[in-house]
PDB file of C-alpha atoms in Angstrom:
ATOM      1  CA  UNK A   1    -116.731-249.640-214.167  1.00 89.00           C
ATOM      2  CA  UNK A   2    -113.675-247.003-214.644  1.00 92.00           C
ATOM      3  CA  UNK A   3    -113.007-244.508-212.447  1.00 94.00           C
ATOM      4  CA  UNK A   4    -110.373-241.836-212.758  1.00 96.00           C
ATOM      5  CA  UNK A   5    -108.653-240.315-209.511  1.00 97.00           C
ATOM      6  CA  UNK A   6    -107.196-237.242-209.109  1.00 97.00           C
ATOM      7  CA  UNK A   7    -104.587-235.933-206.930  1.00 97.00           C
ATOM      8  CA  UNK A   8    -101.963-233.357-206.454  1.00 98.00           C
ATOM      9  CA  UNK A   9    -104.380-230.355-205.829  1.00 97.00           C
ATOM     10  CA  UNK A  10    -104.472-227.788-203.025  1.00 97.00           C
ATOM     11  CA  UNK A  11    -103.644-224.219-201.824  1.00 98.00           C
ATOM     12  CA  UNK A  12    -100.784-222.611-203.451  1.00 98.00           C
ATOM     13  CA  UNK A  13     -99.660-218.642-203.337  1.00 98.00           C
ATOM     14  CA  UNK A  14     -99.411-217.168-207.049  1.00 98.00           C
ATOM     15  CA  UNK A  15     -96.374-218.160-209.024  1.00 98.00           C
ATOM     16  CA  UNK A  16     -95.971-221.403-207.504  1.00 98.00           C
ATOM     17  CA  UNK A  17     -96.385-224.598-208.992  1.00 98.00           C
ATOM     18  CA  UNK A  18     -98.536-227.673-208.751  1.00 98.00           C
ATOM     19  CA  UNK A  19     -98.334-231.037-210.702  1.00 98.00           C
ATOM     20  CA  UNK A  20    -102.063-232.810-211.131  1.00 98.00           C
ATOM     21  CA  UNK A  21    -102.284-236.397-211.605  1.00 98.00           C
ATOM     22  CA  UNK A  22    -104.852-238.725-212.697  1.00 98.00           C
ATOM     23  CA  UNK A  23    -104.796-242.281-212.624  1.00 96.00           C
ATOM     24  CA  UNK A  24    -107.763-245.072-213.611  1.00 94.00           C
ATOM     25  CA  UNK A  25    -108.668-248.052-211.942  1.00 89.00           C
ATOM     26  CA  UNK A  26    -111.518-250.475-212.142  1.00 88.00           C
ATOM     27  CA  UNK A  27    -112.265-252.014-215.664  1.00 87.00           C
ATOM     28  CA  UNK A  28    -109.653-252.136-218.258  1.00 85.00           C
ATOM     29  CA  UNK A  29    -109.905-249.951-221.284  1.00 86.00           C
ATOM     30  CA  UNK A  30    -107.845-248.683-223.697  1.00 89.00           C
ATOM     31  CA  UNK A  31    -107.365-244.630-223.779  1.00 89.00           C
ATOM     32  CA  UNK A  32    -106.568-242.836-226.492  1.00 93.00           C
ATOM     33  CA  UNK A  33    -106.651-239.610-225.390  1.00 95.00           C
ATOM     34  CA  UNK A  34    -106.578-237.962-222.186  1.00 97.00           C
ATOM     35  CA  UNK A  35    -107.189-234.343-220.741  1.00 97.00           C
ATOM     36  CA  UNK A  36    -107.617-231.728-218.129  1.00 98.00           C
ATOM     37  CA  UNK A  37    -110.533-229.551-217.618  1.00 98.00           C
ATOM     38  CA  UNK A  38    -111.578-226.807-215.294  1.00 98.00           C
ATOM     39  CA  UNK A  39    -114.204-225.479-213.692  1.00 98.00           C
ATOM     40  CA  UNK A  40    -114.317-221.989-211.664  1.00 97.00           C
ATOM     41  CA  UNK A  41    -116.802-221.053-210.110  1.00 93.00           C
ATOM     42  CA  UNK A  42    -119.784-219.824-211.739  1.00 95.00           C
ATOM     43  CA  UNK A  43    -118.277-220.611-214.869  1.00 97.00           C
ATOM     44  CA  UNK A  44    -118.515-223.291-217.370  1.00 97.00           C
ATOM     45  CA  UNK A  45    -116.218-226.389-217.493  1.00 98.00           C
ATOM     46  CA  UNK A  46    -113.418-225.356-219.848  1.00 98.00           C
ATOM     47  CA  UNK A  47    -110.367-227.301-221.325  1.00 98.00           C
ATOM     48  CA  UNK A  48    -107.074-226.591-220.514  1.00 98.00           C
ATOM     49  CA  UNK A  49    -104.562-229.290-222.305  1.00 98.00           C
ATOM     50  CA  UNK A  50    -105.109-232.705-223.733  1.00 98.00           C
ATOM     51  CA  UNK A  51    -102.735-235.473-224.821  1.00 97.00           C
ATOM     52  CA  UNK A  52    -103.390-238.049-227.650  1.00 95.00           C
ATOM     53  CA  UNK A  53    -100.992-240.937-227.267  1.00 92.00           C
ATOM     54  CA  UNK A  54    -100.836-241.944-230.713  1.00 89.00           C
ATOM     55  CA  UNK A  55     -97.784-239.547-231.870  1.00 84.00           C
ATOM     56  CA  UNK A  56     -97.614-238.186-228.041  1.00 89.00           C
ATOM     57  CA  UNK A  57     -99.909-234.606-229.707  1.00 95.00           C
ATOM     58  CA  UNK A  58    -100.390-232.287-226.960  1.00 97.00           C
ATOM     59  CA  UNK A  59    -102.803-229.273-226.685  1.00 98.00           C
ATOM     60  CA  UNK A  60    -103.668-226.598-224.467  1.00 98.00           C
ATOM     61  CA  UNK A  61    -105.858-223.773-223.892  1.00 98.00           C
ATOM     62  CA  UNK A  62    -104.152-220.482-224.448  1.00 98.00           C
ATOM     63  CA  UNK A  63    -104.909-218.957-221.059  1.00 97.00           C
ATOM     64  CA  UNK A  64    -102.290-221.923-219.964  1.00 98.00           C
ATOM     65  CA  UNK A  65     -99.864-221.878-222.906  1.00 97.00           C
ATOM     66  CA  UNK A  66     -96.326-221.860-221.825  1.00 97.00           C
ATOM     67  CA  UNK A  67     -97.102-222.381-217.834  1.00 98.00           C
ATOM     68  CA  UNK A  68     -98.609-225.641-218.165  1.00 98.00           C
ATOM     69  CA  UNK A  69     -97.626-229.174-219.298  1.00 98.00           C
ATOM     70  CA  UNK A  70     -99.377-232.069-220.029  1.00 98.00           C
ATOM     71  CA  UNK A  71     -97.989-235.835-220.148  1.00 97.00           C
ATOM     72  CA  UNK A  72     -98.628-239.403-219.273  1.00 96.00           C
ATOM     73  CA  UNK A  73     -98.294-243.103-219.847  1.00 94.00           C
ATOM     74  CA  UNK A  74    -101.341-244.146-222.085  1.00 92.00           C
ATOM     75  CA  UNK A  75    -100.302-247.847-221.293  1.00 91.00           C
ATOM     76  CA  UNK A  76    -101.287-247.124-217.916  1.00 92.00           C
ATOM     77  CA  UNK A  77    -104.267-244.892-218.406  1.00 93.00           C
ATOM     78  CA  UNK A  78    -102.210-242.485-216.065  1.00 96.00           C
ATOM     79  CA  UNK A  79    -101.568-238.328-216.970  1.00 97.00           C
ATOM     80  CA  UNK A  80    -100.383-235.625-214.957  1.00 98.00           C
ATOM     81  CA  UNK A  81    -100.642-231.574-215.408  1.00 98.00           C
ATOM     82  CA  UNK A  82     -97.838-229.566-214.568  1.00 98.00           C
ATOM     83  CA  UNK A  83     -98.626-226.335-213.643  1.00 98.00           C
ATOM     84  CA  UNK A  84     -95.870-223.401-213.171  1.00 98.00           C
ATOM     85  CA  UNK A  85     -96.384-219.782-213.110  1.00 98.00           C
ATOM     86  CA  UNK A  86     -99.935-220.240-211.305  1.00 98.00           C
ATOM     87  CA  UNK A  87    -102.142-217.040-211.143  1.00 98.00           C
ATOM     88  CA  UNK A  88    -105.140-216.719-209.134  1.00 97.00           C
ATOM     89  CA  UNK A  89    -107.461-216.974-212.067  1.00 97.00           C
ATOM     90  CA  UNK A  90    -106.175-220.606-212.336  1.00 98.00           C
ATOM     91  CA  UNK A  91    -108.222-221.330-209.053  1.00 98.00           C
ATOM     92  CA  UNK A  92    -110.836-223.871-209.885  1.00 98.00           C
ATOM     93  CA  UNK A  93    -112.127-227.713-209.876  1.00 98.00           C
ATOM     94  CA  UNK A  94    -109.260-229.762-212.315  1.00 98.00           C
ATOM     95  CA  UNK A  95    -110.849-232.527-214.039  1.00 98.00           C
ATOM     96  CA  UNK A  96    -109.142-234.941-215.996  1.00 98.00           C
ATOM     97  CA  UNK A  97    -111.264-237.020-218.455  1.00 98.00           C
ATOM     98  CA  UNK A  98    -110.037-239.985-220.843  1.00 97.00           C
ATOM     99  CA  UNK A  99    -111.377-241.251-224.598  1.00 95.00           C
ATOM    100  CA  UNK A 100    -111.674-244.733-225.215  1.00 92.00           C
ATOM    101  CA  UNK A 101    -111.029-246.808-227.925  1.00 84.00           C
ATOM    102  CA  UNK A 102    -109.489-246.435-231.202  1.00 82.00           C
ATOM    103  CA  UNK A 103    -111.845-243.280-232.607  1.00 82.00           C
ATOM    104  CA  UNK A 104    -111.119-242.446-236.531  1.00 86.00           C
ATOM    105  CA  UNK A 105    -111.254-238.467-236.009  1.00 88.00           C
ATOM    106  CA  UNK A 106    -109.692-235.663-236.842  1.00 87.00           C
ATOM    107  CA  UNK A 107    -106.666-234.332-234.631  1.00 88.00           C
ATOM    108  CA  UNK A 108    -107.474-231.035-233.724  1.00 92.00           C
ATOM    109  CA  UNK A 109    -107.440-228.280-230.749  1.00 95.00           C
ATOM    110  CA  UNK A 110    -111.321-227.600-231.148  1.00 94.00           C
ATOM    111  CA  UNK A 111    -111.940-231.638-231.329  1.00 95.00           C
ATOM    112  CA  UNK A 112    -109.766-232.644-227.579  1.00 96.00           C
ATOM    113  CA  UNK A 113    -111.069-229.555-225.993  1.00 97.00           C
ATOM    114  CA  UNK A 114    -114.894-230.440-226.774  1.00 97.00           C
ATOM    115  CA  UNK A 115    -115.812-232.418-223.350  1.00 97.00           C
ATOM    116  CA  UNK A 116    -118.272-234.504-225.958  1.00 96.00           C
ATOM    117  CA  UNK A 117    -115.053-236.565-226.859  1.00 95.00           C
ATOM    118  CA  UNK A 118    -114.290-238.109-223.466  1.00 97.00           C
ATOM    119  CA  UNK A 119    -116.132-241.057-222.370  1.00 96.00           C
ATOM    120  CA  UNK A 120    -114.892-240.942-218.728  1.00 96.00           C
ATOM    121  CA  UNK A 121    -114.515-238.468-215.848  1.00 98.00           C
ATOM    122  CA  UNK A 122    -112.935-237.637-212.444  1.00 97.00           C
ATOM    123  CA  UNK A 123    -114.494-236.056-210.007  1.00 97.00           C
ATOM    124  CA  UNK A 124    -111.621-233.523-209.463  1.00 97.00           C
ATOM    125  CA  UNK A 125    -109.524-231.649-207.590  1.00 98.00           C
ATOM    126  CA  UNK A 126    -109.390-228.444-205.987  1.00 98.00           C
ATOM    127  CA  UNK A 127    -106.751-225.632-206.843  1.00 98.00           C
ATOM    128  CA  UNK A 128    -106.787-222.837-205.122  1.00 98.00           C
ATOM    129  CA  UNK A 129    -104.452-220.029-206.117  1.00 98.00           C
ATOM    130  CA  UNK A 130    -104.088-216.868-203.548  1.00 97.00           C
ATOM    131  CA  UNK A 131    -102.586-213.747-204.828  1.00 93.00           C
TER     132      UNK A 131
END
């Protein structure tokens, strides 16, 4: 079974930063993507930046453009969120999620930010941004 751990959230005032990490453990797999999601409440789940390791393609969500970064090792199924600039909208559950595999399919925003894609979940982290 693969489980994927995050860390690196908490209580932060607005501006500040945070860096999110997510590692797996348990069985070995092969990712070929990895993201972050987020959930605020009483809201829907929504992306906010993926990385395909094949040609190191990153994406993100616009409300995060420019304050965020996404990178990793996809050797090591391991990929961390940099977050700068934080604003208390940000506050919410961070997810991270990975794709297995070797997928033929397109490379495209609205295809990594579709939760559908990832085969594997964390069971997040709490950010909590106060203004």
């Amino acid at each position: 079974q693969v489980q994927l751990v995050e860390s690196g959230g908490g209580l932060v005032q607005a501006g500040g930063s945070l860096r999110l990490s997510c590692a797996a453990s348990g069985r070995t797999f092969s990712s070929y993507s990895m993201g972050w999601f987020r959930q605020a409440p009483g809201k829907e789940r929504e992306f906010v930046a993926a990385i395909t390791w094949s040609g190191g393609l990153t994406y993100y969500a616009d409300s995060v453009k420019g304050r965020c970064t996404i990178s990793g090792d996809g050797a090591q199924n391991t990929v961390y969120l940099q977050m700068n600039s934080l604003k208390p909208e940000d506050t919410a559950v961070y997810y991270c999620a990975a794709e297995r595999g070797r997928p033929v399919r397109p490379e495209s925003l609205s295809v990594v930010a579709n939760e559908r894609l990832y085969d594997y979940w964390g069971q997040g982290t709490q950010v909590t941004v106060s203004s």
